[in-house]
Amino acid sequence: MHKLILAAASVAALALVGPASAQAPIVIKFSHVVAPNTPKGLASEKFKELAEKYTGGKVKVEVYPNSQLYKDKEELEALQLGAVQMLAPSNAKFGPIGVKEFEVFDLPYILPDLKTLRKVTDGPLGTKLLNLLDAKGMTGLAYWDNGFKMMSANKRLVTPADYKGLKFRIQSSKVLEAQFRTLGAIPQVMAFSEVYQALQTGVVDGQENTWSNIYTQKMHEVQKHITVTNHGYIGYIVVVNKKFWDGIPADIKPQLDRAMKEATAYGNGQSAKENEDALAEIKKTGKSEIITLTPEQDAAMRKALEPVYQDVAKRVGQPLIDEFLKETRGATN
Ligand code: LMR
């Protein structure tokens, strides 16, 4: 266990048993790994603004962006220990704490667009998945979008064969590992905050991410080519420490629920535009070639990645994949 997390957790525990003042606000520390000017950064700031407004200052939300407090893996441990109260890790990051079902969102080409995604997140499957988090000491509150991922490298990535032998940074997801192995590439799990340097120094050759993450981390400055693949999705699960959340007084909770609902609608309403804007900024710099695939090249990528589904079925079970596909493709199976 990380020393910092333990120290922070004991401070949090002391705060709980310390002398309570009627005026002291409830503090929600919201830690995340991306820049403030990203879909998650903006949604978390919106939640802060609304939560503080609706509770009349009885709740104070402190947002810590850019892995300032914790890197990817430490975040969820810190939440479970109560060192932070709220996070929004990507789907991919729940596998390592034993909730592998969220990895289904990482399957290549499983979502044609964000509208279809809503059918999953706003429907019974979305609720069922959030409920899995209870057993891990956390409560799932909402699904926040980032958007679709692109592939980048210092080599032009056009055909599946172009990926062969290259090292790609991945989030800690077995699906993403299978995705790159299927292409004959070498996946390497790495914290988000370390990606820029790893690309710059050649520790890895490439990576996959959304336009907003590529732009705000300046990855386009150290990647010669970015291919518009839209091959996968990055979204977030907003989670809170369950004990903390259950302990929030009943007269405050509805205001926080309202703030979360509205921050979610706000964030999800503009994430696509933020990614489009980031793409426009990347184009303006002229530092990276943006490669668009022909329909045939796109089809070849889809075909090459089909075997990932069988691989992942072994982990999360075919019924879960079928349930997801039923929502997204109308397949009945
Ligand atoms: C990544 O690690 O690439 C992303 O999950 C970062 C994020 O939170 O968007």
Short mmCIF file of C-alpha atoms and ligand atoms in Angstrom, two decimals:
data_model
loop_
_atom_site.label_atom_id
_atom_site.label_comp_id
_atom_site.label_asym_id
_atom_site.label_seq_id
_atom_site.Cartn_x
_atom_site.Cartn_y
_atom_site.Cartn_z
CA MET A 1 0.00 0.00 0.00
CA HIS A 2 1.27 3.42 -0.91
CA LYS A 3 2.60 5.39 2.09
CA LEU A 4 0.91 8.61 1.02
CA ILE A 5 -2.45 6.91 0.86
CA LEU A 6 -2.05 5.51 4.36
CA ALA A 7 -1.06 8.90 5.74
CA ALA A 8 -3.96 10.60 4.02
CA ALA A 9 -6.34 7.89 5.19
CA SER A 10 -5.34 8.35 8.81
CA VAL A 11 -5.83 12.11 8.53
CA ALA A 12 -9.28 11.42 7.07
CA ALA A 13 -10.05 9.01 9.92
CA LEU A 14 -8.97 11.58 12.50
CA ALA A 15 -11.18 14.17 10.87
CA LEU A 16 -14.12 11.81 11.29
CA VAL A 17 -13.61 11.30 15.02
CA GLY A 18 -12.28 14.79 15.76
CA PRO A 19 -14.26 17.52 17.46
CA ALA A 20 -17.22 18.24 15.24
CA SER A 21 -18.22 21.78 14.65
CA ALA A 22 -21.76 22.41 13.49
CA GLN A 23 -20.49 24.87 10.90
CA ALA A 24 -17.68 22.79 9.43
CA PRO A 25 -18.54 21.87 5.87
CA ILE A 26 -18.46 18.30 4.67
CA VAL A 27 -15.43 18.09 2.42
CA ILE A 28 -15.47 15.96 -0.72
CA LYS A 29 -12.04 15.48 -2.19
CA PHE A 30 -12.42 14.67 -5.87
CA SER A 31 -9.21 13.35 -7.39
CA HIS A 32 -8.63 12.71 -11.08
CA VAL A 33 -5.78 12.17 -13.50
CA VAL A 34 -6.63 14.38 -16.48
CA ALA A 35 -6.28 18.10 -17.20
CA PRO A 36 -8.96 20.59 -16.08
CA ASN A 37 -9.90 21.42 -19.70
CA THR A 38 -11.14 17.93 -20.57
CA PRO A 39 -14.62 16.37 -20.37
CA LYS A 40 -13.90 14.91 -16.91
CA GLY A 41 -12.12 18.05 -15.69
CA LEU A 42 -15.04 20.27 -16.66
CA ALA A 43 -17.74 17.94 -15.33
CA SER A 44 -15.98 17.69 -11.96
CA GLU A 45 -15.75 21.49 -11.74
CA LYS A 46 -19.45 21.72 -12.61
CA PHE A 47 -20.26 19.24 -9.85
CA LYS A 48 -18.24 21.34 -7.40
CA GLU A 49 -20.03 24.52 -8.42
CA LEU A 50 -23.52 22.99 -8.17
CA ALA A 51 -22.91 20.94 -5.01
CA GLU A 52 -21.62 23.98 -3.14
CA LYS A 53 -24.45 26.13 -4.46
CA TYR A 54 -27.30 23.70 -3.74
CA THR A 55 -26.06 22.84 -0.25
CA GLY A 56 -25.50 26.51 0.59
CA GLY A 57 -21.86 25.78 1.39
CA LYS A 58 -22.57 22.85 3.71
CA VAL A 59 -20.53 20.77 1.31
CA LYS A 60 -17.18 21.82 -0.04
CA VAL A 61 -15.79 20.00 -3.07
CA GLU A 62 -12.04 20.10 -3.63
CA VAL A 63 -11.08 19.00 -7.14
CA TYR A 64 -7.51 17.75 -7.64
CA PRO A 65 -6.75 17.29 -11.37
CA ASN A 66 -3.67 16.02 -13.23
CA SER A 67 -2.77 13.09 -10.91
CA GLN A 68 -1.82 15.70 -8.31
CA LEU A 69 -2.94 13.42 -5.49
CA TYR A 70 -2.87 9.93 -6.96
CA LYS A 71 -1.93 8.11 -10.12
CA ASP A 72 -4.27 5.63 -11.79
CA LYS A 73 -3.86 2.56 -9.62
CA GLU A 74 -3.55 4.39 -6.31
CA GLU A 75 -6.76 6.36 -6.86
CA LEU A 76 -9.15 3.51 -6.24
CA GLU A 77 -7.17 2.24 -3.25
CA ALA A 78 -7.29 5.74 -1.78
CA LEU A 79 -11.05 5.88 -2.27
CA GLN A 80 -11.56 2.51 -0.62
CA LEU A 81 -9.52 3.73 2.36
CA GLY A 82 -11.42 6.99 2.57
CA ALA A 83 -8.40 9.20 1.81
CA VAL A 84 -10.46 10.74 -1.01
CA GLN A 85 -14.21 10.67 -1.29
CA MET A 86 -14.94 10.91 -5.02
CA LEU A 87 -13.28 9.82 -8.26
CA ALA A 88 -14.17 9.22 -11.88
CA PRO A 89 -11.80 6.50 -13.15
CA SER A 90 -12.23 5.13 -16.65
CA ASN A 91 -14.02 1.81 -17.18
CA ALA A 92 -10.69 0.15 -17.82
CA LYS A 93 -9.41 0.84 -14.34
CA PHE A 94 -11.92 -1.27 -12.40
CA GLY A 95 -10.52 -4.65 -13.43
CA PRO A 96 -7.53 -4.50 -11.08
CA ILE A 97 -9.82 -4.00 -8.05
CA GLY A 98 -11.87 -7.02 -9.06
CA VAL A 99 -14.78 -5.51 -11.00
CA LYS A 100 -13.78 -6.79 -14.42
CA GLU A 101 -17.29 -6.43 -15.84
CA PHE A 102 -16.66 -2.78 -16.71
CA GLU A 103 -14.04 -3.97 -19.19
CA VAL A 104 -16.84 -4.78 -21.59
CA PHE A 105 -16.91 -1.05 -22.45
CA ASP A 106 -13.32 -1.43 -23.70
CA LEU A 107 -14.17 -3.98 -26.38
CA PRO A 108 -13.09 -2.75 -29.81
CA TYR A 109 -15.90 -1.23 -31.89
CA ILE A 110 -18.58 -2.20 -29.35
CA LEU A 111 -20.17 1.27 -29.49
CA PRO A 112 -21.07 2.98 -32.75
CA ASP A 113 -21.76 6.34 -31.07
CA LEU A 114 -22.51 8.06 -27.77
CA LYS A 115 -26.26 7.92 -28.29
CA THR A 116 -26.10 4.13 -28.31
CA LEU A 117 -23.92 4.18 -25.23
CA ARG A 118 -26.74 5.92 -23.34
CA LYS A 119 -28.96 2.89 -23.91
CA VAL A 120 -26.48 0.88 -21.88
CA THR A 121 -25.62 3.39 -19.16
CA ASP A 122 -29.20 4.67 -18.65
CA GLY A 123 -30.74 1.20 -18.82
CA PRO A 124 -30.87 -1.85 -16.55
CA LEU A 125 -27.39 -3.04 -17.54
CA GLY A 126 -25.90 0.31 -16.51
CA THR A 127 -27.56 0.05 -13.09
CA LYS A 128 -26.57 -3.59 -12.67
CA LEU A 129 -22.93 -2.73 -13.33
CA LEU A 130 -22.95 0.19 -10.88
CA ASN A 131 -24.39 -2.09 -8.20
CA LEU A 132 -21.35 -4.37 -8.48
CA LEU A 133 -19.31 -1.61 -6.86
CA ASP A 134 -21.08 -1.86 -3.48
CA ALA A 135 -19.14 -4.98 -2.60
CA LYS A 136 -15.92 -3.01 -3.08
CA GLY A 137 -16.83 -0.32 -0.55
CA MET A 138 -17.89 2.21 -3.15
CA THR A 139 -21.09 3.56 -4.62
CA GLY A 140 -21.38 4.21 -8.34
CA LEU A 141 -23.19 7.48 -8.97
CA ALA A 142 -23.00 8.23 -12.67
CA TYR A 143 -21.48 7.53 -16.06
CA TRP A 144 -19.47 10.38 -17.55
CA ASP A 145 -18.29 10.42 -21.14
CA ASN A 146 -14.98 11.20 -22.57
CA GLY A 147 -15.27 9.82 -26.09
CA PHE A 148 -13.71 7.62 -28.73
CA LYS A 149 -10.06 6.64 -28.93
CA MET A 150 -7.57 7.12 -31.73
CA MET A 151 -4.32 5.27 -32.31
CA SER A 152 -1.03 7.13 -32.45
CA ALA A 153 2.60 6.23 -33.08
CA ASN A 154 5.73 7.52 -34.74
CA LYS A 155 4.93 5.12 -37.55
CA ARG A 156 1.93 5.46 -39.87
CA LEU A 157 -0.79 3.08 -38.65
CA VAL A 158 -3.03 2.15 -41.53
CA THR A 159 -3.32 -1.63 -41.80
CA PRO A 160 -3.43 -4.15 -38.94
CA ALA A 161 0.06 -5.29 -39.97
CA ASP A 162 1.44 -1.82 -39.16
CA TYR A 163 0.97 -2.49 -35.44
CA LYS A 164 3.15 -5.58 -35.42
CA GLY A 165 6.05 -5.43 -32.99
CA LEU A 166 5.30 -1.90 -31.75
CA LYS A 167 5.01 -1.16 -28.03
CA PHE A 168 1.78 0.56 -26.97
CA ARG A 169 0.93 2.10 -23.64
CA ILE A 170 -2.36 0.78 -22.29
CA GLN A 171 -4.55 1.39 -19.29
CA SER A 172 -4.69 -1.54 -16.90
CA SER A 173 -7.32 -3.51 -18.82
CA LYS A 174 -7.11 -7.10 -19.99
CA VAL A 175 -9.29 -6.19 -22.97
CA LEU A 176 -6.83 -3.58 -24.11
CA GLU A 177 -4.02 -6.03 -23.58
CA ALA A 178 -5.84 -8.56 -25.78
CA GLN A 179 -6.54 -5.87 -28.36
CA PHE A 180 -2.88 -5.05 -28.91
CA ARG A 181 -1.73 -8.66 -28.69
CA THR A 182 -4.27 -9.55 -31.37
CA LEU A 183 -2.58 -6.98 -33.60
CA GLY A 184 0.82 -8.48 -32.87
CA ALA A 185 1.82 -5.42 -30.82
CA ILE A 186 3.27 -5.32 -27.30
CA PRO A 187 0.99 -3.72 -24.72
CA GLN A 188 2.52 -2.02 -21.71
CA VAL A 189 0.42 -0.91 -18.72
CA MET A 190 1.38 2.57 -17.60
CA ALA A 191 -0.14 5.36 -15.51
CA PHE A 192 -1.70 8.16 -17.53
CA SER A 193 0.64 10.78 -16.06
CA GLU A 194 3.65 8.90 -17.42
CA VAL A 195 2.54 8.54 -21.02
CA TYR A 196 3.97 11.77 -22.45
CA GLN A 197 7.46 11.04 -21.20
CA ALA A 198 7.30 7.42 -22.26
CA LEU A 199 6.39 8.49 -25.79
CA GLN A 200 9.02 11.20 -25.81
CA THR A 201 11.82 8.90 -24.70
CA GLY A 202 10.69 5.97 -26.83
CA VAL A 203 9.89 3.67 -23.89
CA VAL A 204 6.74 2.97 -25.90
CA ASP A 205 6.11 3.60 -29.59
CA GLY A 206 2.47 4.50 -29.44
CA GLN A 207 -0.73 4.80 -27.48
CA GLU A 208 -4.49 5.06 -27.80
CA ASN A 209 -6.60 7.87 -26.40
CA THR A 210 -9.28 10.47 -27.04
CA TRP A 211 -8.52 13.76 -28.78
CA SER A 212 -8.99 15.71 -25.55
CA ASN A 213 -6.52 13.53 -23.66
CA ILE A 214 -4.01 13.54 -26.53
CA TYR A 215 -4.20 17.32 -26.81
CA THR A 216 -4.06 18.23 -23.12
CA GLN A 217 -1.16 15.85 -22.48
CA LYS A 218 0.62 17.21 -25.59
CA MET A 219 1.01 13.68 -26.93
CA HIS A 220 0.65 15.03 -30.48
CA GLU A 221 3.99 16.80 -29.98
CA VAL A 222 5.75 13.47 -29.53
CA GLN A 223 3.75 11.33 -31.96
CA LYS A 224 4.27 11.86 -35.68
CA HIS A 225 1.01 10.22 -36.76
CA ILE A 226 -2.47 9.86 -35.29
CA THR A 227 -4.98 7.58 -37.01
CA VAL A 228 -8.69 8.31 -36.77
CA THR A 229 -9.80 4.85 -35.70
CA ASN A 230 -12.58 5.54 -33.18
CA HIS A 231 -11.95 1.93 -32.23
CA GLY A 232 -12.83 2.13 -28.58
CA TYR A 233 -14.49 4.20 -25.94
CA ILE A 234 -13.25 5.96 -22.81
CA GLY A 235 -15.87 6.80 -20.24
CA TYR A 236 -15.86 7.19 -16.50
CA ILE A 237 -17.68 5.80 -13.53
CA VAL A 238 -18.18 8.43 -10.86
CA VAL A 239 -17.63 6.63 -7.58
CA VAL A 240 -17.75 7.66 -3.94
CA ASN A 241 -16.57 5.94 -0.79
CA LYS A 242 -19.71 4.08 0.28
CA LYS A 243 -19.34 4.63 4.03
CA PHE A 244 -18.79 8.34 3.50
CA TRP A 245 -21.74 8.63 1.12
CA ASP A 246 -24.09 6.65 3.38
CA GLY A 247 -23.11 8.95 6.24
CA ILE A 248 -24.16 12.17 4.49
CA PRO A 249 -27.14 13.69 6.35
CA ALA A 250 -30.51 13.07 4.74
CA ASP A 251 -31.19 16.79 4.33
CA ILE A 252 -28.02 17.26 2.23
CA LYS A 253 -28.02 14.11 0.09
CA PRO A 254 -30.81 15.18 -2.33
CA GLN A 255 -28.94 18.37 -3.14
CA LEU A 256 -25.81 16.40 -3.93
CA ASP A 257 -27.82 13.96 -6.05
CA ARG A 258 -29.26 16.90 -7.96
CA ALA A 259 -25.80 18.43 -8.43
CA MET A 260 -24.47 15.11 -9.75
CA LYS A 261 -27.42 14.66 -12.11
CA GLU A 262 -27.01 18.13 -13.55
CA ALA A 263 -23.20 17.95 -13.75
CA THR A 264 -23.58 14.63 -15.60
CA ALA A 265 -26.03 16.10 -18.12
CA TYR A 266 -23.76 19.10 -18.59
CA GLY A 267 -20.60 17.05 -19.04
CA ASN A 268 -22.13 14.43 -21.32
CA GLY A 269 -23.78 17.17 -23.34
CA GLN A 270 -20.51 18.70 -24.35
CA SER A 271 -17.87 15.96 -24.30
CA ALA A 272 -18.12 15.36 -28.05
CA LYS A 273 -17.56 19.04 -28.74
CA GLU A 274 -14.55 19.13 -26.41
CA ASN A 275 -12.99 16.29 -28.35
CA GLU A 276 -13.75 18.00 -31.67
CA ASP A 277 -12.18 21.22 -30.38
CA ALA A 278 -9.09 19.33 -29.21
CA LEU A 279 -8.77 17.74 -32.66
CA ALA A 280 -9.00 21.19 -34.27
CA GLU A 281 -6.23 22.46 -31.96
CA ILE A 282 -4.02 19.47 -32.76
CA LYS A 283 -4.53 20.09 -36.49
CA LYS A 284 -3.59 23.74 -36.02
CA THR A 285 -0.21 22.81 -34.51
CA GLY A 286 0.64 20.75 -37.58
CA LYS A 287 2.84 18.57 -35.36
CA SER A 288 1.13 15.30 -36.08
CA GLU A 289 -0.21 13.88 -39.31
CA ILE A 290 -3.90 12.96 -38.93
CA ILE A 291 -4.61 9.81 -40.92
CA THR A 292 -8.13 9.00 -42.06
CA LEU A 293 -8.84 5.40 -43.01
CA THR A 294 -10.77 4.42 -46.11
CA PRO A 295 -13.87 2.27 -45.48
CA GLU A 296 -11.84 -0.77 -46.61
CA GLN A 297 -9.01 0.00 -44.20
CA ASP A 298 -11.51 0.55 -41.40
CA ALA A 299 -13.17 -2.79 -42.21
CA ALA A 300 -9.79 -4.52 -42.10
CA MET A 301 -9.12 -3.15 -38.61
CA ARG A 302 -12.54 -4.28 -37.40
CA LYS A 303 -11.99 -7.76 -38.81
CA ALA A 304 -8.51 -8.03 -37.30
CA LEU A 305 -9.86 -7.18 -33.85
CA GLU A 306 -12.81 -9.58 -33.88
CA PRO A 307 -10.93 -12.34 -31.99
CA VAL A 308 -10.71 -10.02 -28.96
CA TYR A 309 -14.38 -10.78 -28.25
CA GLN A 310 -13.73 -14.49 -27.72
CA ASP A 311 -10.78 -13.71 -25.55
CA VAL A 312 -12.77 -11.34 -23.37
CA ALA A 313 -15.75 -13.70 -23.19
CA LYS A 314 -13.48 -16.05 -21.29
CA ARG A 315 -12.97 -13.35 -18.68
CA VAL A 316 -16.27 -11.56 -18.29
CA GLY A 317 -18.56 -14.26 -19.71
CA GLN A 318 -20.39 -14.33 -23.03
CA PRO A 319 -23.79 -13.48 -21.40
CA LEU A 320 -22.53 -10.05 -20.33
CA ILE A 321 -21.18 -9.31 -23.81
CA ASP A 322 -24.50 -10.47 -25.30
CA GLU A 323 -26.45 -8.26 -22.91
CA PHE A 324 -24.32 -5.30 -23.94
CA LEU A 325 -24.63 -6.08 -27.65
CA LYS A 326 -28.38 -6.48 -27.32
CA GLU A 327 -28.55 -2.84 -26.24
CA THR A 328 -26.01 -1.53 -28.72
CA ARG A 329 -26.77 -3.54 -31.84
CA GLY A 330 -30.29 -4.73 -31.18
CA ALA A 331 -28.95 -8.30 -31.44
CA THR A 332 -30.99 -10.87 -29.58
CA ASN A 333 -28.64 -13.82 -29.67
C1 LMR B 1 -6.05 6.93 -19.57
O1 LMR B 1 -5.44 6.43 -18.60
O2 LMR B 1 -5.60 6.93 -20.71
C2 LMR B 1 -7.39 7.58 -19.33
O3 LMR B 1 -8.19 6.71 -18.61
C3 LMR B 1 -7.22 8.83 -18.58
C4 LMR B 1 -8.56 9.41 -18.25
O4 LMR B 1 -8.94 9.42 -17.09
O5 LMR B 1 -9.21 9.87 -19.21
#
